[in-house]
XYZ file of C-alpha atoms in Angstrom:
781
model
C 48.992 84.815 -18.692
C 46.907 86.505 -21.323
C 45.703 83.911 -23.855
C 43.136 84.885 -26.437
C 41.237 82.217 -28.488
C 40.227 83.518 -31.878
C 37.141 81.441 -32.850
C 35.776 81.275 -36.385
C 32.342 79.782 -37.050
C 31.930 77.429 -39.957
C 29.475 79.751 -41.632
C 32.156 82.473 -41.894
C 35.067 80.368 -43.104
C 38.758 80.928 -42.388
C 39.078 83.939 -44.755
C 36.479 85.955 -42.832
C 37.879 85.163 -39.399
C 37.689 88.005 -36.954
C 40.043 87.879 -33.953
C 38.377 87.731 -30.586
C 39.564 90.562 -28.357
C 37.928 92.079 -25.286
C 37.017 95.036 -27.442
C 35.166 93.284 -30.263
C 33.285 90.577 -28.289
C 30.051 92.557 -28.434
C 30.462 93.139 -32.137
C 30.586 89.406 -32.928
C 28.135 87.783 -30.501
C 26.505 90.471 -28.480
C 27.841 90.253 -24.917
C 27.350 87.135 -22.790
C 23.801 86.248 -23.892
C 24.955 83.763 -26.498
C 26.317 81.292 -23.980
C 29.961 82.418 -23.779
C 31.295 82.943 -20.261
C 33.766 85.687 -19.307
C 35.761 85.461 -16.119
C 37.952 88.028 -14.436
C 41.454 86.915 -13.478
C 44.537 88.584 -12.131
C 46.206 88.366 -15.553
C 43.384 90.010 -17.482
C 40.523 88.753 -19.641
C 40.490 85.244 -21.061
C 38.013 82.690 -22.409
C 37.172 79.508 -20.513
C 34.507 78.186 -22.893
C 34.147 78.332 -26.682
C 31.605 77.056 -29.182
C 32.003 75.311 -32.512
C 29.340 74.124 -34.925
C 29.476 70.475 -35.923
C 29.871 70.180 -39.711
C 31.677 68.253 -42.406
C 34.693 70.068 -43.921
C 35.838 67.642 -46.568
C 39.595 66.925 -46.815
C 40.743 70.305 -45.375
C 41.214 70.873 -41.701
C 38.615 73.051 -40.045
C 39.911 76.238 -38.476
C 38.896 76.425 -34.810
C 40.638 79.472 -33.311
C 43.879 81.089 -32.232
C 45.861 81.150 -29.009
C 47.939 84.239 -28.234
C 49.999 85.155 -25.196
C 51.278 88.523 -24.048
C 54.708 86.927 -23.830
C 54.700 86.380 -27.584
C 56.637 89.338 -29.102
C 56.416 87.939 -32.596
C 60.131 87.011 -32.766
C 59.487 83.227 -32.874
C 60.830 82.533 -29.372
C 57.454 81.332 -28.100
C 56.110 77.821 -28.669
C 52.448 76.943 -28.094
C 51.576 73.452 -26.800
C 48.068 71.982 -26.637
C 47.131 69.066 -24.322
C 43.873 67.432 -23.241
C 40.934 65.785 -25.020
C 41.824 65.112 -28.644
C 45.023 67.143 -28.563
C 47.381 65.948 -31.279
C 44.772 63.798 -32.966
C 41.490 65.651 -33.218
C 42.881 69.143 -32.556
C 46.219 70.384 -33.915
C 47.962 73.625 -32.990
C 50.550 75.620 -34.875
C 53.432 75.970 -32.401
C 54.478 79.330 -33.792
C 51.183 81.101 -34.505
C 48.884 79.347 -31.994
C 46.258 78.514 -34.644
C 44.028 75.514 -33.718
C 42.477 73.271 -36.374
C 40.134 70.270 -36.205
C 41.343 67.293 -38.233
C 37.936 65.740 -38.909
C 34.212 66.327 -38.591
C 33.085 67.088 -35.063
C 29.928 65.186 -34.132
C 28.075 66.508 -31.098
C 26.206 63.202 -30.764
C 29.529 61.461 -30.130
C 30.977 64.091 -27.775
C 29.535 67.490 -26.977
C 32.504 69.173 -25.231
C 36.295 68.871 -25.143
C 38.528 70.113 -22.317
C 42.039 71.212 -23.310
C 45.075 72.911 -21.724
C 47.218 75.585 -23.362
C 50.926 76.021 -22.534
C 53.359 78.769 -23.544
C 56.986 77.569 -23.612
C 60.257 79.219 -24.441
C 61.386 77.632 -27.692
C 65.038 77.662 -26.674
C 64.833 76.528 -23.032
C 61.398 74.810 -22.968
C 60.673 76.815 -19.836
C 57.039 77.679 -19.159
C 56.500 81.362 -19.731
C 53.031 81.343 -18.185
C 51.014 78.817 -16.148
C 48.726 76.333 -17.940
C 45.349 77.622 -18.963
C 42.333 75.253 -19.225
C 39.520 75.973 -21.637
C 36.525 74.074 -23.136
C 35.423 73.714 -26.715
C 31.685 73.018 -26.839
C 30.212 71.647 -30.055
C 27.065 73.456 -31.097
C 24.362 71.234 -32.585
C 23.056 71.378 -36.131
C 19.970 69.565 -37.358
C 21.671 66.501 -38.833
C 19.562 63.724 -37.227
C 16.039 62.807 -38.241
C 13.447 61.666 -35.654
C 13.261 57.875 -35.194
C 10.621 55.613 -33.707
C 11.735 52.593 -31.685
C 9.531 50.232 -33.764
C 8.530 50.116 -37.366
C 5.066 48.781 -36.489
C 3.156 49.320 -33.251
C 0.171 47.221 -32.202
C -2.681 48.606 -30.121
C -6.331 47.943 -29.421
C -9.358 49.908 -28.291
C -12.848 48.627 -27.395
C -15.438 48.963 -30.109
C -18.201 51.511 -29.580
C -15.771 53.728 -27.613
C -16.512 57.406 -27.153
C -14.742 60.056 -29.253
C -11.401 61.015 -27.674
C -10.735 57.622 -26.090
C -6.959 57.128 -25.798
C -5.658 54.251 -27.913
C -1.868 54.392 -27.452
C 0.947 56.915 -27.063
C 3.986 56.581 -29.302
C 7.013 58.856 -29.207
C 10.049 59.341 -31.425
C 13.572 60.275 -30.394
C 15.948 62.803 -31.994
C 19.706 62.579 -31.371
C 20.118 66.347 -31.796
C 20.551 68.673 -28.827
C 17.303 69.051 -26.905
C 18.416 72.274 -25.244
C 19.700 74.150 -28.296
C 17.385 75.502 -30.928
C 14.551 73.501 -32.491
C 16.633 70.693 -33.938
C 15.093 68.171 -31.530
C 11.652 69.740 -31.064
C 9.193 67.252 -32.581
C 5.657 67.668 -33.882
C 3.420 64.622 -34.531
C 0.839 64.367 -37.298
C -1.335 61.620 -38.782
C -0.790 60.744 -42.426
C -3.217 57.811 -42.672
C -6.113 56.717 -40.486
C -8.497 59.614 -40.640
C -11.332 60.193 -39.899
C -11.281 57.293 -37.435
C -8.312 58.416 -35.322
C -6.358 61.551 -34.426
C -2.965 62.228 -32.837
C -1.812 64.816 -30.332
C 0.876 66.915 -32.056
C 2.946 67.388 -28.904
C 3.016 64.023 -27.153
C 2.046 61.523 -29.895
C -1.117 60.215 -28.184
C -3.524 58.520 -30.618
C -7.235 58.878 -29.852
C -10.506 57.802 -31.422
C -12.095 60.444 -33.635
C -15.274 58.730 -34.859
C -18.152 57.488 -32.650
C -19.825 54.084 -32.900
C -17.001 52.113 -34.527
C -18.350 48.549 -34.728
C -15.958 45.587 -34.666
C -18.472 43.465 -36.508
C -18.294 45.976 -39.409
C -14.517 46.616 -39.448
C -12.046 45.241 -36.991
C -8.520 46.333 -38.092
C -7.157 49.796 -38.958
C -3.728 50.946 -40.196
C -2.638 54.374 -38.930
C 0.550 56.131 -40.162
C 2.100 58.666 -37.748
C 4.795 61.217 -38.702
C 7.250 62.944 -36.317
C 8.974 66.102 -37.692
C 11.689 68.161 -36.005
C 12.332 71.934 -36.219
C 8.898 72.261 -34.605
C 7.344 71.160 -37.869
C 8.799 74.055 -39.879
C 9.847 73.869 -43.481
C 13.165 72.103 -43.941
C 12.851 69.935 -40.861
C 13.657 66.207 -40.881
C 10.920 63.628 -40.287
C 10.323 59.961 -39.564
C 7.206 57.772 -39.783
C 5.830 54.612 -38.223
C 2.741 52.446 -38.635
C 0.272 51.664 -35.839
C -1.976 48.610 -36.287
C -5.121 49.243 -34.239
C -7.628 46.475 -33.538
C -11.108 47.047 -32.193
C -11.610 44.701 -29.247
C -14.972 43.058 -28.825
C -17.705 44.057 -26.374
C -20.946 42.195 -25.844
C -23.177 44.382 -27.954
C -24.820 41.606 -30.016
C -27.342 39.072 -28.578
C -27.440 35.381 -29.679
C -30.017 34.496 -32.326
C -31.326 31.218 -33.800
C -31.161 31.187 -37.574
C -33.978 28.608 -37.563
C -36.470 28.600 -34.745
C -37.580 24.996 -35.311
C -35.388 21.846 -35.078
C -36.263 18.191 -35.694
C -34.257 15.328 -34.179
C -34.631 11.585 -34.824
C -33.155 8.914 -32.545
C -33.563 5.126 -32.161
C -35.128 3.794 -29.003
C -31.955 1.824 -28.273
C -29.970 4.994 -27.448
C -28.366 4.641 -24.032
C -29.073 6.980 -21.136
C -26.720 9.969 -21.301
C -26.222 9.598 -25.042
C -26.449 12.626 -27.342
C -29.220 12.558 -29.949
C -28.700 15.959 -31.661
C -27.184 19.463 -31.592
C -28.631 22.929 -32.120
C -26.732 26.225 -32.434
C -27.468 29.946 -32.159
C -25.336 32.638 -33.818
C -23.548 35.434 -31.948
C -21.269 37.827 -33.893
C -19.294 38.575 -30.751
C -16.120 36.646 -29.934
C -14.485 35.190 -26.867
C -16.298 35.505 -23.580
C -18.891 37.789 -25.157
C -19.980 34.941 -27.445
C -20.398 32.348 -24.720
C -23.949 30.998 -24.568
C -26.023 28.784 -22.302
C -28.872 26.516 -23.484
C -31.766 25.277 -21.348
C -35.147 23.599 -21.803
C -37.964 25.915 -20.837
C -39.762 24.369 -17.882
C -37.455 21.351 -17.860
C -38.186 17.861 -19.192
C -38.365 14.313 -17.744
C -36.830 12.471 -20.696
C -34.452 14.993 -22.272
C -31.872 17.519 -21.192
C -29.694 20.016 -23.065
C -26.103 20.917 -22.169
C -23.721 23.485 -23.711
C -20.565 22.443 -25.553
C -18.069 25.058 -24.381
C -15.815 24.594 -27.407
C -18.396 24.898 -30.172
C -21.076 26.836 -28.238
C -23.681 24.327 -29.341
C -26.613 22.920 -27.404
C -26.317 19.116 -27.095
C -29.577 17.226 -26.482
C -29.085 14.138 -24.277
C -31.370 11.424 -22.910
C -32.190 11.268 -19.208
C -34.299 8.088 -19.321
C -34.588 5.031 -21.574
C -36.657 5.614 -24.711
C -39.406 3.132 -25.606
C -40.891 3.286 -29.049
C -43.821 1.123 -27.922
C -44.678 3.626 -25.182
C -44.176 7.042 -26.900
C -42.841 7.952 -30.313
C -42.827 11.815 -30.469
C -41.666 14.545 -28.067
C -41.658 18.367 -28.316
C -40.099 21.020 -26.042
C -38.850 24.618 -26.199
C -35.166 25.612 -25.860
C -33.862 28.979 -24.639
C -30.384 30.417 -25.374
C -28.790 33.415 -23.651
C -25.346 34.999 -23.142
C -23.582 34.024 -19.951
C -21.858 37.428 -19.734
C -23.767 40.677 -20.192
C -22.457 44.226 -20.625
C -24.573 46.708 -18.686
C -23.988 49.412 -21.331
C -25.904 47.475 -24.005
C -28.636 45.533 -22.208
C -31.096 48.412 -22.461
C -33.437 48.067 -25.383
C -32.094 44.628 -26.448
C -33.151 41.150 -25.314
C -30.013 39.021 -25.035
C -31.793 35.651 -25.436
C -33.736 33.712 -28.060
C -36.040 30.647 -28.300
C -36.465 27.632 -30.597
C -38.753 24.566 -30.706
C -37.257 21.027 -30.799
C -39.231 17.977 -31.956
C -37.811 14.480 -31.205
C -39.003 11.368 -33.069
C -38.198 7.910 -31.616
C -37.488 5.130 -34.116
C -38.328 1.494 -33.477
C -35.468 -1.048 -33.413
C -35.359 -4.816 -33.084
C -34.518 -5.087 -29.403
C -32.651 -8.024 -27.906
C -34.352 -10.440 -25.491
C -34.885 -9.291 -21.922
C -34.611 -11.731 -19.002
C -37.380 -11.731 -16.452
C -34.840 -11.398 -13.640
C -31.431 -9.823 -13.495
C -29.505 -11.397 -11.852
C -30.625 -14.923 -10.935
C -29.689 -16.443 -7.550
C -30.152 -20.247 -7.302
C -29.369 -22.607 -4.396
C -28.376 -26.281 -4.732
C -27.023 -28.871 -2.226
C -23.503 -30.102 -2.614
C -24.507 -33.782 -2.572
C -26.622 -33.316 -5.705
C -25.737 -35.930 -8.276
C -24.710 -35.150 -11.854
C -27.655 -34.364 -14.113
C -29.795 -32.945 -11.277
C -32.041 -29.900 -11.727
C -30.614 -26.555 -10.602
C -33.031 -23.845 -11.866
C -34.678 -22.151 -14.873
C -34.017 -18.837 -16.646
C -36.358 -17.224 -19.178
C -36.353 -14.218 -21.532
C -38.884 -12.354 -23.682
C -38.892 -9.867 -26.593
C -40.310 -6.405 -25.874
C -41.061 -5.489 -29.474
C -44.780 -5.157 -30.313
C -44.499 -7.478 -33.267
C -42.898 -10.104 -31.060
C -45.693 -9.837 -28.527
C -48.216 -10.598 -31.259
C -46.243 -13.416 -32.898
C -43.812 -14.439 -30.215
C -43.939 -18.058 -31.336
C -42.245 -17.085 -34.607
C -39.230 -15.586 -32.817
C -37.986 -18.241 -30.345
C -34.759 -17.835 -28.322
C -31.750 -20.062 -27.915
C -30.118 -20.275 -24.462
C -26.461 -21.077 -23.830
C -23.854 -20.842 -21.054
C -20.773 -18.688 -21.586
C -18.066 -21.301 -21.057
C -15.531 -18.662 -20.086
C -17.536 -18.393 -16.853
C -17.797 -22.197 -16.432
C -14.323 -23.481 -17.228
C -14.824 -26.721 -15.244
C -18.080 -27.396 -17.190
C -20.085 -28.069 -14.021
C -23.459 -26.981 -15.489
C -25.561 -27.407 -18.589
C -28.619 -25.523 -19.914
C -31.455 -26.584 -22.173
C -31.186 -24.317 -25.237
C -35.012 -24.269 -25.679
C -36.532 -23.749 -22.216
C -33.530 -22.454 -20.198
C -33.413 -25.320 -17.649
C -30.032 -25.488 -15.829
C -28.719 -28.908 -14.663
C -25.454 -30.194 -13.180
C -22.855 -32.038 -15.206
C -20.705 -33.009 -12.198
C -21.155 -33.414 -8.448
C -20.636 -30.168 -6.533
C -18.393 -29.783 -3.492
C -19.049 -26.797 -1.253
C -15.649 -27.138 0.388
C -14.026 -26.545 -3.004
C -16.262 -23.601 -4.017
C -19.249 -22.118 -2.223
C -20.469 -20.016 -5.174
C -20.493 -20.516 -8.925
C -21.021 -17.418 -11.060
C -21.985 -18.200 -14.638
C -23.415 -16.131 -17.498
C -26.421 -17.312 -19.518
C -26.827 -15.895 -23.058
C -30.212 -15.629 -24.828
C -29.989 -15.252 -28.642
C -32.735 -14.684 -31.177
C -32.711 -17.540 -33.669
C -33.834 -15.363 -36.583
C -31.417 -12.543 -35.705
C -28.278 -13.926 -33.990
C -26.967 -10.409 -33.555
C -29.615 -9.764 -30.882
C -28.234 -11.329 -27.735
C -28.605 -10.675 -24.047
C -26.662 -12.125 -21.179
C -27.614 -12.390 -17.523
C -25.483 -13.398 -14.512
C -26.607 -16.510 -12.625
C -25.231 -16.940 -9.086
C -25.449 -20.566 -7.893
C -24.966 -21.063 -4.159
C -23.850 -24.536 -3.040
C -25.577 -25.489 0.221
C -23.569 -27.367 2.821
C -23.941 -31.057 3.632
C -22.120 -32.594 6.603
C -19.636 -34.677 4.666
C -16.360 -33.703 6.377
C -15.056 -34.818 9.766
C -13.449 -32.358 12.185
C -9.691 -32.400 12.801
C -7.057 -30.609 14.870
C -7.003 -26.853 14.256
C -3.187 -26.816 14.206
C -0.127 -28.980 14.713
C 0.664 -29.176 18.438
C 4.104 -29.447 20.061
C 3.235 -31.080 23.368
C 5.599 -32.197 26.135
C 5.273 -33.578 29.663
C 7.812 -33.081 32.437
C 9.453 -36.037 34.107
C 8.572 -34.673 37.518
C 4.952 -33.904 36.618
C 2.171 -34.763 39.003
C -1.132 -36.469 38.248
C -3.888 -34.159 36.944
C -1.421 -31.647 35.416
C -2.604 -29.745 32.260
C -0.155 -30.321 29.408
C -2.097 -29.133 26.310
C -5.357 -27.444 25.243
C -6.589 -28.670 21.844
C -9.206 -27.360 19.420
C -10.711 -28.550 16.133
C -11.899 -27.175 12.800
C -14.479 -28.429 10.302
C -14.779 -27.303 6.691
C -18.549 -27.813 6.886
C -20.828 -24.942 7.919
C -23.894 -26.176 9.831
C -26.702 -23.712 10.294
C -26.634 -23.965 14.104
C -22.849 -23.846 14.374
C -20.203 -26.419 15.225
C -20.226 -28.594 18.336
C -17.201 -30.856 18.712
C -16.742 -33.770 21.147
C -13.204 -34.906 22.146
C -12.593 -38.438 23.529
C -9.647 -40.772 24.137
C -9.435 -44.353 25.247
C -10.679 -44.578 28.848
C -8.075 -47.275 29.547
C -5.150 -44.977 28.790
C -3.038 -45.105 31.997
C -1.037 -41.970 31.205
C -3.400 -39.215 30.002
C -7.024 -38.173 30.065
C -9.115 -35.558 28.246
C -11.584 -33.040 29.671
C -14.055 -31.360 27.219
C -14.400 -27.624 27.948
C -17.786 -27.355 26.116
C -16.460 -24.565 23.840
C -15.064 -26.741 21.058
C -11.796 -27.110 22.974
C -10.485 -29.752 25.392
C -7.700 -30.073 28.000
C -5.206 -32.946 28.009
C -4.290 -33.891 31.609
C -1.821 -36.374 33.092
C -3.323 -39.380 34.771
C -0.161 -40.212 36.702
C 3.202 -38.710 37.604
C 6.827 -39.790 37.334
C 7.497 -40.009 33.590
C 11.010 -41.075 32.572
C 12.870 -40.424 29.308
C 14.890 -43.584 29.792
C 11.808 -45.719 29.789
C 9.926 -43.859 26.989
C 10.772 -40.511 25.450
C 7.593 -40.062 23.386
C 3.882 -41.003 23.673
C 1.303 -41.127 20.873
C -2.168 -40.181 22.097
C -5.130 -40.871 19.710
C -7.923 -38.274 20.099
C -11.363 -38.893 18.525
C -13.161 -35.664 17.401
C -16.878 -35.806 16.450
C -19.365 -33.156 15.260
C -23.090 -32.855 16.004
C -24.521 -32.486 12.485
C -26.346 -35.143 10.511
C -24.907 -37.508 9.585
C -22.336 -37.346 12.397
C -18.754 -37.237 11.141
C -15.744 -38.090 13.279
C -11.998 -38.496 12.867
C -9.020 -39.606 14.941
C -6.078 -37.254 15.307
C -2.865 -38.298 17.035
C -1.264 -36.003 19.600
C 2.507 -36.564 20.033
C 3.660 -35.999 23.639
C 7.388 -35.766 24.352
C 8.933 -36.453 27.759
C 11.303 -33.657 28.798
C 13.421 -32.630 31.752
C 12.025 -29.517 33.431
C 12.998 -27.225 36.286
C 11.024 -26.726 39.466
C 8.693 -24.260 37.722
C 7.850 -26.635 34.910
C 9.940 -24.926 32.230
C 11.332 -27.335 29.649
C 15.115 -27.772 29.672
C 15.891 -30.826 27.567
C 13.828 -33.384 25.710
C 16.611 -35.562 24.229
C 17.355 -38.933 25.840
C 20.090 -38.967 28.536
C 23.657 -39.799 27.414
C 24.984 -42.586 29.700
C 28.744 -42.661 30.560
C 30.979 -45.402 29.110
C 31.460 -48.250 31.525
C 35.037 -49.000 30.351
C 36.570 -45.531 30.430
C 36.146 -41.784 29.906
C 33.717 -40.195 27.558
C 34.786 -38.581 24.292
C 34.264 -35.068 25.648
C 36.527 -35.767 28.626
C 39.283 -37.087 26.369
C 39.154 -33.974 24.184
C 39.382 -31.703 27.243
C 42.413 -33.551 28.565
C 44.156 -33.309 25.171
C 43.602 -29.534 25.045
C 45.081 -29.108 28.522
C 48.224 -30.998 27.514
C 48.684 -28.836 24.398
C 48.326 -25.625 26.423
C 50.941 -26.794 28.962
C 53.406 -27.598 26.177
C 52.962 -24.135 24.669
C 53.624 -22.501 28.056
C 56.864 -24.475 28.498
C 58.160 -23.549 25.044
C 57.366 -19.870 25.629
C 59.102 -19.858 28.984
C 62.238 -21.431 27.524
C 62.362 -18.838 24.747
C 62.159 -16.007 27.281
C 65.018 -17.493 29.373
C 67.233 -17.751 26.305
C 66.546 -14.165 25.359
C 67.450 -12.931 28.836
C 70.879 -14.654 28.734
C 71.915 -12.873 25.495
C 74.047 -9.789 26.351
C 73.927 -6.600 24.281
C 76.793 -5.679 22.021
C 76.938 -2.204 23.519
C 75.947 -1.900 27.177
C 75.154 1.812 27.074
C 75.071 4.595 24.588
C 77.629 6.403 26.710
C 80.185 3.591 26.183
C 80.653 4.457 22.520
C 84.142 5.710 21.826
C 85.401 7.938 19.007
C 81.904 8.304 17.579
C 81.994 4.708 16.384
C 78.502 3.494 15.533
C 77.552 -0.144 15.819
C 74.994 -1.503 13.339
C 73.734 -4.727 14.863
C 70.572 -4.994 12.712
C 71.423 -6.984 9.631
C 67.918 -6.708 8.058
C 66.476 -3.950 5.920
C 68.588 -2.150 3.366
C 72.049 -3.602 4.014
C 72.647 -4.777 0.464
C 76.457 -4.614 0.402
C 77.291 -8.336 0.689
C 81.066 -7.779 0.358
C 81.373 -5.815 3.609
C 83.614 -7.054 6.395
C 82.130 -9.770 8.582
C 82.795 -8.518 12.086
C 80.426 -11.003 13.773
C 79.332 -10.545 17.289
C 82.029 -9.840 19.864
C 81.774 -11.244 23.299
C 81.831 -9.026 26.397
C 84.410 -10.211 28.955
C 84.928 -8.646 32.325
C 86.777 -5.375 32.525
C 90.464 -5.794 33.345
C 92.562 -3.497 35.426
C 94.303 -0.639 33.670
C 97.833 -1.955 34.494
C 97.145 -5.452 33.166
C 97.232 -6.726 29.672
C 94.061 -6.944 27.647
C 92.801 -10.530 27.799
C 90.245 -9.981 25.114
C 92.852 -9.166 22.449
C 93.798 -12.138 20.299
C 97.596 -12.458 19.801
C 98.673 -12.167 16.218
C 101.107 -15.131 16.434
C 98.200 -17.506 16.956
C 96.709 -16.499 13.680
C 99.460 -15.975 11.134
C 96.977 -16.013 8.242
C 95.090 -12.780 7.701
C 91.935 -12.568 5.659
C 92.327 -10.371 2.670
C 89.782 -7.762 1.726
C 87.272 -8.816 -0.869
C 88.261 -5.694 -2.808
C 91.994 -5.317 -3.289
C 92.024 -1.622 -4.080
C 90.235 -0.456 -0.860
C 93.470 0.455 0.919
C 91.985 3.573 2.496
C 89.266 1.712 4.327
C 91.616 -1.131 5.337
C 94.205 1.252 6.727
C 91.495 3.231 8.520
C 90.095 0.131 10.201
C 93.537 -1.258 11.155
C 94.512 2.087 12.624
C 91.426 2.224 14.765
C 91.977 -1.388 15.944
C 95.521 -0.605 17.044
C 94.364 2.500 18.912
C 91.708 0.536 20.787
C 94.103 -2.333 21.571
C 96.639 0.025 23.108
C 94.096 2.124 24.955
C 93.555 0.674 28.488
C 90.509 2.868 29.062
C 88.648 1.463 26.063
C 85.708 -0.895 26.623
C 86.641 -4.580 26.961
C 85.465 -5.407 23.446
C 86.120 -4.369 19.915
C 83.714 -2.048 18.155
C 83.811 -1.483 14.457
C 81.732 0.981 12.352
C 80.646 -0.547 9.080
C 80.038 1.920 6.253
C 78.060 0.014 3.716
C 75.361 0.581 1.059
C 72.106 1.674 2.703
C 69.693 0.227 0.152
C 67.690 1.570 -2.743
C 65.855 4.853 -2.194
C 68.457 6.512 0.058
C 69.205 10.140 -0.769
C 72.846 9.554 0.114
C 72.925 6.347 -1.945
C 75.841 4.051 -0.899
C 78.105 5.243 1.945
C 80.513 2.310 1.587
C 83.940 2.959 0.176
C 84.241 -0.671 -0.845
C 84.151 -1.266 -4.595
C 84.555 2.461 -5.156
C 88.084 2.505 -6.416
C 87.051 2.199 -10.049
C 84.622 5.097 -9.966
C 86.221 7.337 -7.378
C 87.362 9.865 -9.895
C 83.900 10.244 -11.324
C 82.335 11.610 -8.138
C 82.392 14.941 -6.366
C 82.478 14.430 -2.604
C 82.205 18.088 -1.554
C 78.709 17.456 -0.309
C 80.105 15.286 2.552
C 81.221 18.430 4.382
C 77.581 19.453 4.732
C 76.553 16.269 6.525
C 77.689 17.358 9.999
C 80.416 16.367 12.454
C 79.459 12.688 12.320
C 80.832 12.482 8.760
C 83.786 14.828 9.253
C 86.391 12.071 9.074
C 84.806 10.579 5.982
C 84.729 14.007 4.312
C 88.438 14.530 4.997
C 89.290 11.153 3.509
C 87.410 11.661 0.207
C 87.585 15.410 -0.287
C 91.322 15.328 0.213
C 91.645 12.888 -2.662
C 89.270 14.622 -5.024
C 90.755 15.119 -8.470
C 89.692 18.744 -8.506
C 91.454 19.464 -5.223
C 94.593 17.681 -6.350
C 94.642 19.808 -9.477
C-alpha cells in the first residue's frame, strides 16, 4: 500500500497546501531534522507520524492532510475509511478524495497525540484493496498557557541579621505548554517588589536576602512580588505573579534593660510569709524565648526573695520571714536581671544583664492579740466536780503603743461553742480562767479539744484563737467484767478437775501500772471451781464428775471479778454452763434434754414411719396390677407380615383423627386359627343380625361398596388371618399437605377437585387413585 498524507500547517492555510511526496519533503521541512520519521517498507515510502499545530479555527473545519493510495485511479471506485482515536468525531475524512479535517480546536494540553488507521476499500464490493496502515498525528504546542503559581500568597521567614545571600524560600510556577518543544514553557523569574531587601534567582525562583543587617526590631514584615514569564523572558511571552510575605524571625540580639534603676515598695507588717509585696520589670525588645529573663537578688537576702513570672516576665518580690514593724521598718537590696538564653553571635561587646535597687518600707498595723502558748495542753481528773478549775490562758498585744498603755486595750476571752457542743467548760472573759460546767467522764471521752478566742475590746475585728487540749485523767470508777460472752458446756461423762472454760476480763479504766484482775467463785460450790492464772485470765474446772441432763441441763455460775486500783472496784458476772452429751473424745454431740418414749404406745416418729411404709406397699400393688392387665391385652395385628392386601390398621385414635363420622370398626378379637377345610368361626352369620347399620353419609356408595367387597373377599379366603382388618381413610387433621384422605362427605364437592395428583403418591395409593381419577369430570369428558 502506498498512502501519502498531505499535511498543511495552520500558518499556511488550506489554499497554500502543498502535497507531501517523497520528492518535496526536503523542500517543506528540510529532511528528518524537524521531528518527522521516515520508514522504509516493502510497498514504498509512507508516513508513520505527522504534526499539527494546536489552534482555534472558528466555525470552519481545519484541514489536516490527505490520504492517497496507488490503487486510486481517480475513477471513484476507491473509498477511504478512517478509524482510531477521534475518527468520525474529531477527525473526518472525505471517502472519495481522502482529505482529513479536524472538527474542532485541537488542544495539546488535553491530548498530545492521536493514533489512527487508514483503510482503502473497493466502493462496489467493500473489499480491502490494501492492508490497514497505522499513523500518528502529533499536536505541536503553541504558547497558549501562562505560567501559574500554586498559591496566591506564600509565607516565609528568615532570621534577622542574616548575611547577604541567605536563602529565604524557593517558589516555582508551572506552565501547561510543552516543556520539550520550543520556549513556550521555559520560565524566567524576576522580582517586581521587595528590592533592595531581597533578590530572586531567575532560573529556579529562589528568594535570597540582598541587604545586610536587617533588624526585626526596626521592620519585621516585608511583601515581595515575584513574576514568572515564559518564552525565556522574551517579548510577547505570557507571565504570572505571586506575593511572598516574608517575616524576620527574632534572634537574641538585644539585652534586657531597666527603664528605672530604682524601685520603692511599701508593705504592711501583717503580710504573710510567701506573699508578694511588689513587682519590677525590665524591657527586652526581643520576643519569645529570646525575651525570657531571670531576676535575682545580688548576694541573696534573709527576709526577701525575688522570683520570675514566666507569663509577664516580671520580677515578683516575696517575703521569706515574718515582717515586724517594731523590729525593722526599712530594707534595701540590689536586683539583677539577665536573659536565660544567649546567642553566641551577639554576646561579644554587649552585656546581657542589668541592675536596679529596691527599697522596701514596712508599715505598722494594729496586730491581733498573741497567746503566750500555742497550743495549750491541760490535764484534769474525771471525778472533778462542776465548777472546778481547769487552767488559764493569756494573750498580749505586740504593738509598741499597746506595750506602753496595755491597760487601755484589754482583751475579752471566749470559747468557740462549735468546739464545745456539750458545753462542758466555761472561761472567764477577763482573766482567761477555764472551769468545768459539768462532771467529766474519761470513759466517754479522754480528750476535749476546744478553741479559745481573744478579742480586743476596742477593735473587735482583731481576734486570735488558740487550741486548748484538755486531757481527762483516769479515776478507778468502773468495775471489770467479762471480756466476751461465753458459750460454755460440760460433758455428762466428764471427770473431776476437767477444764471447761478459760475466762478473761476487761476494764474501761486505765491505771498507770496496768490492770490486775482477781477471779473468785463461792468456795461451797459443789460443781465447779476457779483457778486464777495470774495473767488476768482464769480457768473454770469441774469439781465432780457424772453430770446428767435429766437432773439439770444448765448451771449458772456467779464469778466475782475485782481490780487492784484504788478504790477497788468489783463486779459479779454469771457464766452459763450447759450439760451436753459428748463422745469419748469430749466433743459435744447434743445439749437438748433427752426425749423419753411414751409409756402407753409408740412415739409420733414411729407412727409416721409405719404410715409411709403402708402407702409405699399400696403403690407397689397398684403398679403390679396395672402391668398384669397390660400384658393380657393382645395386639390387633400380631406381626407386620400378617397384613394382607396392603390393608393398614390405624389403632391410635389420638392426634389428628378429626373425622368423627368415620366407620366405627372397634377392636376385633383374635381367635385361634381354624383349619383351612373348616368354616370360619370368627365370621358372624348375617341371619343373626338382620339389621344393618347405614352409613352416616348416604351418597358414599363407592367407599361402602369397596369395604363390603373387601369383607367378602376376606370371609371367603381360608388363608386370611382369623380376624377382620379394615383400613380407615379419614381426615388426617389440620396442617397435612394431603389434607383429608377420607372419601366420606365428599360427594358434594367431588366434581370440584382434580385427583390426578393421587397417581404420584406411590403404589400404596394406587387403588385410591384408580377410584377417583376414573371418575374425574375431565376424564369422563
